[in-house]
PDB file of C-alpha atoms in Angstrom:
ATOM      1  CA  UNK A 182      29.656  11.973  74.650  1.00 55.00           C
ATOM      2  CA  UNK A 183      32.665  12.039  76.936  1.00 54.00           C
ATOM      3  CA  UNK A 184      34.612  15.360  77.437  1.00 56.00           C
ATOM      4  CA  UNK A 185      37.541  14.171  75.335  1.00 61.00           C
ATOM      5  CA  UNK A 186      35.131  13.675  72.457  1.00 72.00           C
ATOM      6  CA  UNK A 187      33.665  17.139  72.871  1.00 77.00           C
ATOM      7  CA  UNK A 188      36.920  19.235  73.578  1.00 88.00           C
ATOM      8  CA  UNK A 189      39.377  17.371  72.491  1.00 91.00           C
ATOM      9  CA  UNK A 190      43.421  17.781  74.111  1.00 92.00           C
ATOM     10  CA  UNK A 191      44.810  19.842  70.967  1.00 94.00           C
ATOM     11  CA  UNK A 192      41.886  22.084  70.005  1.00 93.00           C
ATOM     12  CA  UNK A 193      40.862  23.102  73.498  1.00 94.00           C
ATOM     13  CA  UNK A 194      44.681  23.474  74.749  1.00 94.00           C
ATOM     14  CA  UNK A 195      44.971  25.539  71.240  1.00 93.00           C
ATOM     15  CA  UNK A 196      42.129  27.701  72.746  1.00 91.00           C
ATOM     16  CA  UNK A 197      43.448  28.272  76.229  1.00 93.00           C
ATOM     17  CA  UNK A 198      47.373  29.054  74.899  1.00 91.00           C
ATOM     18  CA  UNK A 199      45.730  31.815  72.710  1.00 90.00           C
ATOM     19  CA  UNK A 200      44.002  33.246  75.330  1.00 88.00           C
ATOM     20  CA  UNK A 201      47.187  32.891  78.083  1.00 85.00           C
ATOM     21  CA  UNK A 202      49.512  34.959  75.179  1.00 87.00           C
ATOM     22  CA  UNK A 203      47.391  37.559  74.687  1.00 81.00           C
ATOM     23  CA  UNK A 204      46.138  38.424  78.650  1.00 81.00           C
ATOM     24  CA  UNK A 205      45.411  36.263  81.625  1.00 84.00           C
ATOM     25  CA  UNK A 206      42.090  34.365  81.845  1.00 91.00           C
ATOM     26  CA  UNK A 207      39.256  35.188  83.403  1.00 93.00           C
ATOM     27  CA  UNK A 208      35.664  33.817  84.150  1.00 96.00           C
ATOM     28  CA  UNK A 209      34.311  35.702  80.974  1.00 95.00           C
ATOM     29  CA  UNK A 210      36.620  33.808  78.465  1.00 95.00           C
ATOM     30  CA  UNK A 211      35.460  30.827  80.037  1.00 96.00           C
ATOM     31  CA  UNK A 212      32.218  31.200  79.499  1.00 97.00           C
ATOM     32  CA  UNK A 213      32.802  32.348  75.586  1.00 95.00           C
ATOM     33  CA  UNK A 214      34.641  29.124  75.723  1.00 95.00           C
ATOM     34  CA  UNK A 215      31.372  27.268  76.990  1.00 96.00           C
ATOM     35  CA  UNK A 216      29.686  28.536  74.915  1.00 96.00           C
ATOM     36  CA  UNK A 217      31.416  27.550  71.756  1.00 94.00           C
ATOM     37  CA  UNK A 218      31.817  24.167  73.032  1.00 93.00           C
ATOM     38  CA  UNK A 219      28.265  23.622  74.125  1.00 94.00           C
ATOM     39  CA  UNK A 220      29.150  22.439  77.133  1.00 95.00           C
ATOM     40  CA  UNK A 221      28.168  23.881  81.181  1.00 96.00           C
ATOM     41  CA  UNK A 222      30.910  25.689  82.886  1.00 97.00           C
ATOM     42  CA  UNK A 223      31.518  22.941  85.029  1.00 96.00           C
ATOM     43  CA  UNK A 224      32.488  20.270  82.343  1.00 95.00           C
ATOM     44  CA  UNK A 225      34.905  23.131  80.769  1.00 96.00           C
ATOM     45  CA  UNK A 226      36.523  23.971  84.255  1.00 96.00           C
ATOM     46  CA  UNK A 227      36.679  20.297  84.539  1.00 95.00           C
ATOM     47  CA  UNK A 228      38.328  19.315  81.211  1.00 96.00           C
ATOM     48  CA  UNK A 229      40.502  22.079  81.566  1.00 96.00           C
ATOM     49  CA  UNK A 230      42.051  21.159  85.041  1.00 95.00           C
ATOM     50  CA  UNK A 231      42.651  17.808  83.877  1.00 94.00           C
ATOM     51  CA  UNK A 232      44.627  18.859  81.032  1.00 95.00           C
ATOM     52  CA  UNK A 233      46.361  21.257  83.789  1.00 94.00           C
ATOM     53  CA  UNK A 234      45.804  24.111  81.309  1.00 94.00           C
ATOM     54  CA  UNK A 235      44.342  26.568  84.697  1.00 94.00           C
ATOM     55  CA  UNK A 236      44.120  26.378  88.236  1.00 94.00           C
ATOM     56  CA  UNK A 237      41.145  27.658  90.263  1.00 94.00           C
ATOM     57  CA  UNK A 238      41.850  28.661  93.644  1.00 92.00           C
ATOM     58  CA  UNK A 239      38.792  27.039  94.850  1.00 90.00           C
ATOM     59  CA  UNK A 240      38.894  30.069  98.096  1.00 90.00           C
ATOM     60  CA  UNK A 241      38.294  32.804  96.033  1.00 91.00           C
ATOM     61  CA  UNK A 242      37.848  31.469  92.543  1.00 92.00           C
ATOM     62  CA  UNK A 243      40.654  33.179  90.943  1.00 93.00           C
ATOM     63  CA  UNK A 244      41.943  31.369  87.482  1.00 93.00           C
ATOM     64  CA  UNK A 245      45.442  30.945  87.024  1.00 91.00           C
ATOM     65  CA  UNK A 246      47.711  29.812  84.587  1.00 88.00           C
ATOM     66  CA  UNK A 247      48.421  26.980  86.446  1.00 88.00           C
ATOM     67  CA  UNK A 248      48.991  25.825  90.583  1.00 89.00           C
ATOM     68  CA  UNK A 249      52.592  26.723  90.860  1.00 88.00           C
ATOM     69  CA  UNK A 250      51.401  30.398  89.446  1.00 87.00           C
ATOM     70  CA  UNK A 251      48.909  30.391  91.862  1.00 87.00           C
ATOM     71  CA  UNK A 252      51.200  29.402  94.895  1.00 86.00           C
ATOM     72  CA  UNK A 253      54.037  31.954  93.546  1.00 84.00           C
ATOM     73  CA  UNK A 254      56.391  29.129  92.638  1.00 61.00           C
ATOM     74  CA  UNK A 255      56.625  30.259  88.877  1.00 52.00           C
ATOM     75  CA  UNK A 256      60.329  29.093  87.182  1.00 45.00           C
ATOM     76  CA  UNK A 257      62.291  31.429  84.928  1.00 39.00           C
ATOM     77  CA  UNK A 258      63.238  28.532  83.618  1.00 37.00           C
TER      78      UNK A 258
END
């Protein structure tokens, strides 16, 4: 099965919103996440960079909302 099969755009973006409004993610949601999905952490990370729903600084592995969060370019707008 292909990723968009498994986690598909509205349910896993559904997930990731939830999570975002009530604290910021970390590696432990993701791997709750996994878990319900039945997927590796890799394939999650992957699906969810795709769908530009986090940003991993790839230095020290820190999850952010997205890159422009991570790079401190965030719009009040």
């Amino acid at each position: 099965m292909q990723a968009p099969e498994i986690m598909p755009r509205g349910i896993i973006s559904g997930a990731i919103e939830e999570l975002k409004n009530n604290k910021s993610i970390d590696w432990h949601d993701l791997y709750e996440m996994k878990d319900a999905f039945e997927v590796s952490i890799s394939a999650l990370t992957t699906r969810l960079k795709q769908l530009k729903l986090i940003y991993i600084d790839e230095k020290n592995k820190k999850i952010y909302s997205s890159e422009e969060a991570a790079k401190g370019f965030i719009s009040m707008f």
